Coordinates of C-alpha atoms in Angstrom, one line a residue:
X1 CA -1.2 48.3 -30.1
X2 CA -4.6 49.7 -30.7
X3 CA -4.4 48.6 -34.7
X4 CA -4.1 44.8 -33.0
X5 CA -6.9 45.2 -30.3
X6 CA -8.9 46.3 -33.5
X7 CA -8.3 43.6 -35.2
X8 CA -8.8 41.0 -32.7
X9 CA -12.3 42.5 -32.1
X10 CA -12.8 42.2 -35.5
X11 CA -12.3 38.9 -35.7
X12 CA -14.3 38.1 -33.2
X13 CA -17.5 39.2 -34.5
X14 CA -16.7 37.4 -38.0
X15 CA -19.0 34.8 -39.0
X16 CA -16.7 33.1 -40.4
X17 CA -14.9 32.3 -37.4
X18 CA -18.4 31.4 -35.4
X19 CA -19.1 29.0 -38.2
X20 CA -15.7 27.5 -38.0
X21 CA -16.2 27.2 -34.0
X22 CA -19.6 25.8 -34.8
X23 CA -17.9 23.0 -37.0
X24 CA -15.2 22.2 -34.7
X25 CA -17.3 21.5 -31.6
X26 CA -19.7 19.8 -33.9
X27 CA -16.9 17.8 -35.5
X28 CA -15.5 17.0 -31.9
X29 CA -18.6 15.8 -30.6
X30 CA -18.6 13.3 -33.6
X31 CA -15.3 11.6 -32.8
X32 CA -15.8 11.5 -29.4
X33 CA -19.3 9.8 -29.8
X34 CA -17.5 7.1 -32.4
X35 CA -14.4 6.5 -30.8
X36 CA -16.8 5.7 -27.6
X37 CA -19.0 3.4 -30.2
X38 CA -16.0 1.8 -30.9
X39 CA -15.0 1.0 -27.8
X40 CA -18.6 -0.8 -27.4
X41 CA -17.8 -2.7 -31.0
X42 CA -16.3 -6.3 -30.5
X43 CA -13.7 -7.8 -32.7
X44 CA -15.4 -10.1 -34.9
X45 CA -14.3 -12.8 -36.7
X46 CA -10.8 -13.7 -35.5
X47 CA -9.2 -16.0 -32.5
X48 CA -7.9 -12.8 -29.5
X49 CA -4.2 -13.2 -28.8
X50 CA -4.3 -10.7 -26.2
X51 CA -7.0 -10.1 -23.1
X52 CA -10.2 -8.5 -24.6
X53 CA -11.4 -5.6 -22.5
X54 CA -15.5 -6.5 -22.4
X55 CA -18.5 -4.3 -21.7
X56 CA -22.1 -4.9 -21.0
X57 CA -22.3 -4.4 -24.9
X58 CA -19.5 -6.2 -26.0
X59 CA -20.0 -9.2 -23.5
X60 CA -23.2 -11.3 -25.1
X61 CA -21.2 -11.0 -28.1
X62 CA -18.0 -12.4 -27.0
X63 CA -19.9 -15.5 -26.1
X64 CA -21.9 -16.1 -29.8
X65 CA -18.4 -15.7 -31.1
X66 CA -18.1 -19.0 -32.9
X67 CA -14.4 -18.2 -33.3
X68 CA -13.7 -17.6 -29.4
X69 CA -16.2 -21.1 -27.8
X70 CA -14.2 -21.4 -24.5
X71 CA -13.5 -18.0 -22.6
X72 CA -11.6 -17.3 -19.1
X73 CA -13.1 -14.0 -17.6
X74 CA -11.5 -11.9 -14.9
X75 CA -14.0 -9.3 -13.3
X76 CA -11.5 -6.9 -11.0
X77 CA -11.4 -3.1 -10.0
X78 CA -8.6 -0.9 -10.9
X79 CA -7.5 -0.9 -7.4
X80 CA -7.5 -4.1 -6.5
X81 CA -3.9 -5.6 -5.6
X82 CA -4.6 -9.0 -6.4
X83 CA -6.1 -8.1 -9.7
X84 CA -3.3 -5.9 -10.6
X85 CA -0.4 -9.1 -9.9
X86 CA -2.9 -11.1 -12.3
X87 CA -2.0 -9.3 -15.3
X88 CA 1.2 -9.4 -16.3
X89 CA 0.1 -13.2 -16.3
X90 CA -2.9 -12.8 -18.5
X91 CA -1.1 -10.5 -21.2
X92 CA 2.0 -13.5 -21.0
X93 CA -0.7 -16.3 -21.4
X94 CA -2.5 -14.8 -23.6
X95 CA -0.6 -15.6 -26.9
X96 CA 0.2 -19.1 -25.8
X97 CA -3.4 -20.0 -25.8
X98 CA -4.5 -18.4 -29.1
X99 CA -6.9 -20.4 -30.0
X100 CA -7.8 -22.8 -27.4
X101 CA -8.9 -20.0 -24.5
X102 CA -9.9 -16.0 -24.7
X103 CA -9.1 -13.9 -22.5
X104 CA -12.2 -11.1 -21.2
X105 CA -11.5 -8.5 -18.5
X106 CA -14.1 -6.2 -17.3
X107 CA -13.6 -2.9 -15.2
X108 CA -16.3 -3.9 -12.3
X109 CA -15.9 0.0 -11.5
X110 CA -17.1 0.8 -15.2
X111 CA -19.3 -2.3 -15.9
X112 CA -21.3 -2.9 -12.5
X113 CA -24.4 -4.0 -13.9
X114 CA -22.8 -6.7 -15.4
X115 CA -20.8 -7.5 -12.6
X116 CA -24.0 -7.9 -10.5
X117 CA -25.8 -9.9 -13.1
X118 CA -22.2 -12.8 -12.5
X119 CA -22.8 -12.3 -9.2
X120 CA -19.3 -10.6 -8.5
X121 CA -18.7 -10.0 -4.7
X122 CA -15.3 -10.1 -4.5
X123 CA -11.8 -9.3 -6.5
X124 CA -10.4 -10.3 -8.4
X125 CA -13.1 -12.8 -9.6
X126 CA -12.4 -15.5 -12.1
X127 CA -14.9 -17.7 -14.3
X128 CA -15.2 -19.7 -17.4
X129 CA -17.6 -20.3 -19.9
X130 CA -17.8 -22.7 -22.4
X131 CA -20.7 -22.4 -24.9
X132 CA -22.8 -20.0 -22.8
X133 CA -22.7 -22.0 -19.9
X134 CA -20.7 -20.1 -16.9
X135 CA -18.7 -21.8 -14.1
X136 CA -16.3 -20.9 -11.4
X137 CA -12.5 -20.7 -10.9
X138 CA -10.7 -22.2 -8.2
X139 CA -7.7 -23.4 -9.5
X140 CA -4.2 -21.4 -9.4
X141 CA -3.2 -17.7 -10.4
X142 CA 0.0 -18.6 -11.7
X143 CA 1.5 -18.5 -15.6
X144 CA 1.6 -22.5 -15.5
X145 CA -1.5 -23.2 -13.7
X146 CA -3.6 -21.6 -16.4
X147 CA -1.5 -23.1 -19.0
X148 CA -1.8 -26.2 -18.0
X149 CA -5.9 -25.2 -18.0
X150 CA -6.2 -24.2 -21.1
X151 CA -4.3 -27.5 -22.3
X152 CA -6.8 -29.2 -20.1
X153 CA -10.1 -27.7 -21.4
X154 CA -9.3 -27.6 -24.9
X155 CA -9.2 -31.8 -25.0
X156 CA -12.0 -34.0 -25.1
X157 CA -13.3 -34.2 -21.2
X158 CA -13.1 -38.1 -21.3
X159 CA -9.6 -40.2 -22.3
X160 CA -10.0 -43.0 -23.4
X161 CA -7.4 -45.9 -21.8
X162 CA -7.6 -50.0 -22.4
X163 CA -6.3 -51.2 -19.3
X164 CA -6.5 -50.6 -15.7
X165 CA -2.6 -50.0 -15.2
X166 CA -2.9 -47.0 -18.2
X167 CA -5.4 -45.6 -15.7
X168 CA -2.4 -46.2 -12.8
X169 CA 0.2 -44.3 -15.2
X170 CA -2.8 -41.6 -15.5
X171 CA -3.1 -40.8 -12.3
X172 CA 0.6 -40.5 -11.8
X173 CA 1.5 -38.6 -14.6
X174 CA -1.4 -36.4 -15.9
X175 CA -2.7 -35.5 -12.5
X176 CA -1.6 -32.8 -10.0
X177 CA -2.7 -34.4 -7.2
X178 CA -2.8 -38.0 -8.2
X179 CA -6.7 -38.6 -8.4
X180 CA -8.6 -40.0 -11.4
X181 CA -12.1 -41.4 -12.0
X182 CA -12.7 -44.7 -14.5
X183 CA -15.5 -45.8 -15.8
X184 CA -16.4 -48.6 -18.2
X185 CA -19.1 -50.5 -19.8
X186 CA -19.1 -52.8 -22.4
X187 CA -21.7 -51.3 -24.2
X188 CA -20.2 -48.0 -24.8
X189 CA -22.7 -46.4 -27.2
X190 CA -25.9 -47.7 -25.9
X191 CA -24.7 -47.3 -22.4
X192 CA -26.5 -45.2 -19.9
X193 CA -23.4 -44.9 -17.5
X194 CA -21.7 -43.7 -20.4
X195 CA -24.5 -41.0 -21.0
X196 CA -24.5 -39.6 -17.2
X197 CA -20.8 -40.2 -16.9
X198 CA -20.2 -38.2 -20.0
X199 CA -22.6 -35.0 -18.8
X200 CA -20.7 -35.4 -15.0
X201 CA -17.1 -35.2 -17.1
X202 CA -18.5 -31.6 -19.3
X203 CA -19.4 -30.2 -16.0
X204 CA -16.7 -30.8 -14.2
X205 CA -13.2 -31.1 -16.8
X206 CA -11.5 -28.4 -15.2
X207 CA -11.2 -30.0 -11.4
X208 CA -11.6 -33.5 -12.1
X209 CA -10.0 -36.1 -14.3
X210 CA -12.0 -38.5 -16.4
X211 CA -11.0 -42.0 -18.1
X212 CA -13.4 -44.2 -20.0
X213 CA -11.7 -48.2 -20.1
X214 CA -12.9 -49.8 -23.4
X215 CA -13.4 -53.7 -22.1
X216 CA -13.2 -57.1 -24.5
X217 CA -15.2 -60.0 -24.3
X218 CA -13.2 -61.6 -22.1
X219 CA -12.8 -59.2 -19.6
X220 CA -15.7 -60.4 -17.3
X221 CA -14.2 -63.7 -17.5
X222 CA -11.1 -61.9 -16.0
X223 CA -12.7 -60.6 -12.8
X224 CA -13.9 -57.4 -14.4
X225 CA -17.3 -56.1 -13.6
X226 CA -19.2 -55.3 -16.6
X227 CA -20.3 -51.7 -15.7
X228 CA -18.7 -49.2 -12.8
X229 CA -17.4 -46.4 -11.4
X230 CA -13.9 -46.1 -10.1
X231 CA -11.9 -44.0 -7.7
X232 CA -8.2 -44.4 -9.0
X233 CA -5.4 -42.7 -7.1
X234 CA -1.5 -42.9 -7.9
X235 CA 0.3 -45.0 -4.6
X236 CA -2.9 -46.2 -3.1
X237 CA -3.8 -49.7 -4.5
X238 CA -7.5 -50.6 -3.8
X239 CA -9.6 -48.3 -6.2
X240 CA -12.7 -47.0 -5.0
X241 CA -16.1 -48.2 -5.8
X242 CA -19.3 -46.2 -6.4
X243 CA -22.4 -48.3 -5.6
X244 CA -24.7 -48.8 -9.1
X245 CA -27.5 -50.7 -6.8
X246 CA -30.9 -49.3 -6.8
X247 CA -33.0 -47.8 -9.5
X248 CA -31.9 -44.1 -9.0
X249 CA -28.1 -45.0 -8.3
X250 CA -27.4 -43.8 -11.7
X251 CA -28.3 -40.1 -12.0
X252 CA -26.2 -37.3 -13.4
X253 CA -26.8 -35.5 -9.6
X254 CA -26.2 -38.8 -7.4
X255 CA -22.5 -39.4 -9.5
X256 CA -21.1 -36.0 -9.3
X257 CA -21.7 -36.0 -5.8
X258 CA -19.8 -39.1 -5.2
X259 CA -17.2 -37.5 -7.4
X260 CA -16.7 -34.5 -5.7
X261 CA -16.3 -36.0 -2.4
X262 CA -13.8 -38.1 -3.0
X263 CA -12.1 -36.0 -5.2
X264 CA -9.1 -35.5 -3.1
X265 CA -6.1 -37.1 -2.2
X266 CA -6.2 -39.8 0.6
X267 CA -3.3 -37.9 1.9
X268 CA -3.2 -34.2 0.4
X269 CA -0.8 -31.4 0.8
X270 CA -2.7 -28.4 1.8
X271 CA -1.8 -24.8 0.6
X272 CA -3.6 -21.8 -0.8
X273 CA -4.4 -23.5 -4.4
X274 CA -6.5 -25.9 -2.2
X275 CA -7.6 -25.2 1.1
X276 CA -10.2 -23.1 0.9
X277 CA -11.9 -25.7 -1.1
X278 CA -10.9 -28.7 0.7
X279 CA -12.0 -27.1 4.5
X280 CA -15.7 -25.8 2.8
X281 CA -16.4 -29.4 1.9
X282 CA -19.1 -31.3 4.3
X283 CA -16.1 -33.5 5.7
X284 CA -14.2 -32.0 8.7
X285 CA -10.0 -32.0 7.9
X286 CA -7.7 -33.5 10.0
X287 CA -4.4 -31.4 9.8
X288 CA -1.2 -32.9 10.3
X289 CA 0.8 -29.7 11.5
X290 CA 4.5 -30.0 10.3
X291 CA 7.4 -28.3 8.8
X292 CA 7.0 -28.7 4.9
X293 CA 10.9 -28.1 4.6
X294 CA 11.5 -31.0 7.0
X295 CA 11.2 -34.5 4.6
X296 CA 12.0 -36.9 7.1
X297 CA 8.9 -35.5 9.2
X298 CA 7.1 -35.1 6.0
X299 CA 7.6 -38.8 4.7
X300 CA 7.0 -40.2 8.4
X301 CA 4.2 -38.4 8.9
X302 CA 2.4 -39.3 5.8
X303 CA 3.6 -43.0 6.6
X304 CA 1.7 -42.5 9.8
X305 CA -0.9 -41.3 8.5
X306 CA -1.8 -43.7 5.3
X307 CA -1.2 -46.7 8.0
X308 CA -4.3 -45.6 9.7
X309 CA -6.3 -45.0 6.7
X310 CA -4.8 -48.6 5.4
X311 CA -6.1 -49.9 8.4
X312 CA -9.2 -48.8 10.2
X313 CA -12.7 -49.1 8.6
X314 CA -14.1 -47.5 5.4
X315 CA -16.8 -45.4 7.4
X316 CA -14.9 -44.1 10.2
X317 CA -11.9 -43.3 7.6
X318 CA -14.4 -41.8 5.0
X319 CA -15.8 -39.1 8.1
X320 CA -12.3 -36.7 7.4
X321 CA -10.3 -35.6 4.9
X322 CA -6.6 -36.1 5.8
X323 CA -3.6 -33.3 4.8
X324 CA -0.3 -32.2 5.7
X325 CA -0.3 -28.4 6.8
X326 CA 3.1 -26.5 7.0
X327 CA 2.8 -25.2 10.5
X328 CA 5.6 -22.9 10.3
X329 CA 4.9 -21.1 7.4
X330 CA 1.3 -20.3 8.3
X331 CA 1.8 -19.8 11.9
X332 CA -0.1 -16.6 12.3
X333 CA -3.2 -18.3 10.7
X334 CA -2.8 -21.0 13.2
X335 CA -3.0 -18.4 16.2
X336 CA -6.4 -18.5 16.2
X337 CA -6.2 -22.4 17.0
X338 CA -3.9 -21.4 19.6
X339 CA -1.4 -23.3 18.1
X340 CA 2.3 -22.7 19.4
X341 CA 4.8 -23.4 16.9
X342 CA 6.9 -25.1 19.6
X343 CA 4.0 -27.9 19.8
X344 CA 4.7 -29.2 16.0
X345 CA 4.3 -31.5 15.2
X346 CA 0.9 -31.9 16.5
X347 CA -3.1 -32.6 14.6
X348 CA -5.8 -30.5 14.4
X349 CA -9.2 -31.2 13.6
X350 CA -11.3 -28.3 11.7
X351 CA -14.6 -27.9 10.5
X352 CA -14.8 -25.0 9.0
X353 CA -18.6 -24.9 7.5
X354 CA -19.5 -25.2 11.3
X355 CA -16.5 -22.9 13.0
X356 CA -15.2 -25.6 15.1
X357 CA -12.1 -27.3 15.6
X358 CA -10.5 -30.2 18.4
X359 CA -6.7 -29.4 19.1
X360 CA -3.9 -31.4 21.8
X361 CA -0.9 -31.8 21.0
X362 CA -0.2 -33.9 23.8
X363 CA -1.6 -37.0 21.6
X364 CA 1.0 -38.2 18.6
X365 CA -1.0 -41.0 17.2
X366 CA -3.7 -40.4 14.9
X367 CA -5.8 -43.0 15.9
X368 CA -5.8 -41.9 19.4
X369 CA -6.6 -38.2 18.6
X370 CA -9.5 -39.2 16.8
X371 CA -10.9 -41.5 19.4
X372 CA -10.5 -38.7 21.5
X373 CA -12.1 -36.5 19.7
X374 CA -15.5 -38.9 18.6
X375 CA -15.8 -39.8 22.6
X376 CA -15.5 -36.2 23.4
X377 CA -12.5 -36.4 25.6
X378 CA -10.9 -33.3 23.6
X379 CA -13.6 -30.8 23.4
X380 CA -14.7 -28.9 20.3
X381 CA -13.5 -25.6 20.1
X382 CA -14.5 -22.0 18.2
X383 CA -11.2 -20.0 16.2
X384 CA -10.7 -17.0 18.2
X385 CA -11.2 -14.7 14.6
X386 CA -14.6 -15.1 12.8
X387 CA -14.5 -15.0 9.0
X388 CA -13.9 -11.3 7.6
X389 CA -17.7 -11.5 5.8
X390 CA -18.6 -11.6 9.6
X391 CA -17.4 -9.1 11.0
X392 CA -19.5 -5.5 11.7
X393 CA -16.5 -4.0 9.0
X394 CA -17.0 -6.5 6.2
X395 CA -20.5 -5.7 6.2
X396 CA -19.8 -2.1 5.7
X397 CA -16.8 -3.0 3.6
X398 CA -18.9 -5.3 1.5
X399 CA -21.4 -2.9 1.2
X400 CA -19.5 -0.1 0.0
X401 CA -17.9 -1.8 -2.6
X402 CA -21.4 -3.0 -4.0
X403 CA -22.4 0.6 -4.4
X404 CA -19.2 1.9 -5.9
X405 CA -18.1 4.2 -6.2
X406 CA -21.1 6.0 -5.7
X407 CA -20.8 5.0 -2.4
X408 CA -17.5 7.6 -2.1
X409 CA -20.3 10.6 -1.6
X410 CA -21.2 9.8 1.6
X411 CA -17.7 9.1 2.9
X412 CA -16.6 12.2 1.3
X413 CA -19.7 14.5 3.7
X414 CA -18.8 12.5 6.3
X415 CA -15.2 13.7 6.2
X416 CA -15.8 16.6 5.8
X417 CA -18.5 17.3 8.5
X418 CA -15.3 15.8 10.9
X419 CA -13.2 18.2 9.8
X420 CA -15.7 20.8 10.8
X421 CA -16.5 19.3 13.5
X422 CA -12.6 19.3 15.1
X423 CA -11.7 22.2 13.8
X424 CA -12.1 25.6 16.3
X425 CA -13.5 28.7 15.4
X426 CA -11.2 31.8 15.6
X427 CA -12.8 32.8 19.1
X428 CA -12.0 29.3 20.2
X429 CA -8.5 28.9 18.7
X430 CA -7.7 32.6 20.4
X431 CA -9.4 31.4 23.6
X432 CA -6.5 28.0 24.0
X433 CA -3.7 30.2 23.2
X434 CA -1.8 30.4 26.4
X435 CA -1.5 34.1 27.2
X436 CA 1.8 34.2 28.9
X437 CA 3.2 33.1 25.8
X438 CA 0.9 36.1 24.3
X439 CA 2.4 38.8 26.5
X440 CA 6.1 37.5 25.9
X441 CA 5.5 37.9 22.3
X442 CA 4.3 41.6 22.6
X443 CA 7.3 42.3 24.8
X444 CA 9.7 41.0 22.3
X445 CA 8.1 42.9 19.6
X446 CA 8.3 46.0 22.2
X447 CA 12.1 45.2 22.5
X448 CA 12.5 45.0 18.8
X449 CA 10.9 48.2 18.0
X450 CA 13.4 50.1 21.2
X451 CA 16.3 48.2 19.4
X452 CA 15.0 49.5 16.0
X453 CA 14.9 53.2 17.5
X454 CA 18.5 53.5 18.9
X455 CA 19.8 51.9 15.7
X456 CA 18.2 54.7 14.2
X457 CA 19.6 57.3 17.1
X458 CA 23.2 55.8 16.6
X459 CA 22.9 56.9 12.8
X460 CA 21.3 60.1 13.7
X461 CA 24.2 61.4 15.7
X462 CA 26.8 59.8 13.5
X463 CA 25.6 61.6 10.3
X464 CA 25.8 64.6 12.4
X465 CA 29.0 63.7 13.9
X466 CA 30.1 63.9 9.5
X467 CA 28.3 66.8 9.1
X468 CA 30.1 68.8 11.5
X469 CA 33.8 67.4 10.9
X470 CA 32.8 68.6 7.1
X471 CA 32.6 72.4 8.1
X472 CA 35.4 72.4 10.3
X473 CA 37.3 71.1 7.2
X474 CA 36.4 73.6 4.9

């Protein structure tokens, strides 16, 4: 034993062994310093079949990648529910569109100064990008919602048709919700409408459909205006007209307003791919409250609904946007309107940029409700629940996920000066013990130890009792 101890110390002091150390720790160093380059290094040169994880290194050089031009990001924290549901999708996608969309994640948690450059407040938060130029996501989560994306943003923004019923078929076929917009000059390539129409259709491709009509020489003859703007939508059949009079009618700003307020169905099925963006527009949204499962109250409803747009005048129809809202499914969200599922099927009016909304169920025609509401007869009334980001707790919760996590310190003291706070010193602890229960506890222990002692007698005198019996034996 003392030969190995001698040894061992031996060892120790070689300098052989402190220069191997030396180069281990030196060597170790090394790797970890280049596997951590690599992980800044981005994969040059080929189309990603699988989501890219980007950093604030690696990100300005995803988007000079001439191989990768149109990118789908997804900025998310590890923690993050939502985010977590996303990605089973992403790595399924992610082959599919090999070579028309790439795929970037980034760890918001890891990466927060990028994540504040994209403005990211919430998660999981999605954007594109298409040649350097960033926009929002708003469409659906799902595997063929960002197929049918990707398909969408890798063709041309425009298509071209020839006539006006290929534009119909469009909108019924190509569309998920049925709305085009057609343009059509007959001076294609010197045309300004072409121009601005062409700059509103880049902007907008992912929302918003876009067909250019190539016209003849005849076609004016026919009843066809030479140059215009069109609304078409699939089961309504007067198209929509925007108004090219006056000399700043035609500007890339003044088009794709028109475009994005009437970029909605006359009658539109609301659900959580589109009403959030629907209700933030500047147009309140009458709600047809119904039971989605219910198609006889469905189709009559719409019916109902599409006579009075049919009928009543262009301005007062183009103050709303009209939908159909399952009231039964959603029933908690409508407690707040103080909706009672019992009512249905009933309409509600909300504007949700201003927090109000006009509710009676006791009125089943549309046209009456509105009346109603425009004279004042129903009053306009606030939602019992405020939006979350006004709350007193989504300002702190906002706050502390901007500063993450190195807002966890202070939550962490905080904690722990509670705990030390609640808990009792000994003195104090001793002092709420009840001290019957005290006593009873030394008198059982007192009874324990007398028990102890006469099981201790009773052996006594029987080991005598042997003792004795032995020497009468003998």
């Amino acid at each position: 034993m003392t030969n190995v101890s001698g040894r061992c110390r031996s060892l120790l002091r070689s300098p052989f062994l402190i220069v191997f150390i030396v180069v281990t720790v030196f060597s170790s160093h090394h790797v970890v310093a280049a596997a951590a380059a690599k992980k800044n290094e981005y994969p040059q040169g080929q189309v990603h079949g699988t989501p890219i994880d980007l950093t604030k290194e690696t990100f300005p050089q995803a988007l000079e990648d001439p191989m990768n031009k149109f990118w789908f990001f997804k900025f998310y924290a590890p923690w993050c529910g939502h985010c977590k549901r996303m990605t089973p999708v992403l790595q399924t996608i992610a082959p599919k569109v090999k070579g028309k969309m790439a795929i970037g994640k980034i760890d918001c948690t890891k990466q927060k100064p990028l994540c504040n450059e994209y403005g990211v407040r919430g998660f999981p938060t999605l954007m594109y990008s298409i040649n350097g130029e960033f926009f929002d996501y708003h469409g659906g989560r799902d595997e063929k919602s960002l197929l049918k994306f990707a398909e969408k943003m890798s063709s041309p923004p425009i298509t071209t048709v020839k006539r006006l019923e290929e534009a119909t078929r469009f909108s019924m076929t190509k569309t998920d919700d049925g709305v085009a917009f057609l343009a059509s000059d007959k001076t294609k390539e010197s045309s300004k409408l072409y121009e601005i129409f062409e700059q509103v259709a880049r902007k907008n491709q992912a929302s918003v459909h876009f067909l250019w009509m190539t016209q003849s020489v005849n076609d004016a003859d026919n009843g066809i205006e030479s140059a215009y703007i069109s609304r078409v939508e699939a089961g309504v059949v007067e198209p929509r007209y925007y108004d090219l009079n006056g000399d700043d009618a035609l500007t890339v700003e003044k088009v794709e307003a028109w475009i994005h307020d009437f970029n909605v169905p006359t009658i539109v099925t609301l659900g959580p791919d589109n009403f959030s963006r629907i209700s933030k527009k500047k147009r309140p949204l009458v709600m047809a409250l119904v039971d989605l499962d219910n198609q006889e109250l469905v189709e009559g409803t719409r019916k109902h609904m599409m006579d009075f747009v049919l009928t009543t005048p262009q301005e007062t129809v183009d103050k709303y946007y009209y939908g159909l809202f399952d009231g039964k499914k959603w029933q908690k969200f409508l407690e707040q309107f103080h909706v009672k599922p019992e009512d249905n099927p009933q309409y509600l009016v909300l504007d949700m940029p201003n927090k109000k909304y006009w509710r009676n169920e006791t009125y089943t025609k549309l046209k009456d409700f509105l009346i109603a509401v425009y004279d004042g007869s129903i009053e306009a009334k606030t939602p019992d629940k405020t939006g979350m980001g006004d709350t007193p707790f989504a300002w702190i919760a906002e706050k502390f996920m901007a500063y993450f996590p190195y807002s966890l310190g202070p939550v962490v003291i905080l904690f722990c000066l509670i705990i030390i706070l609640v808990t009792p010193s000994k003195e104090e602890f001793q002092s709420r013990v009840p001290q019957r229960d005290v006593d009873d506890d030394v008198d059982d222990e007192d009874d324990d130890d007398g028990a102890e002692e006469k099981e201790t007698s009773d052996d006594d005198n029987n080991n005598k009792g042997e003792q004795i019996e032995s020497k009468k034996d003998k």
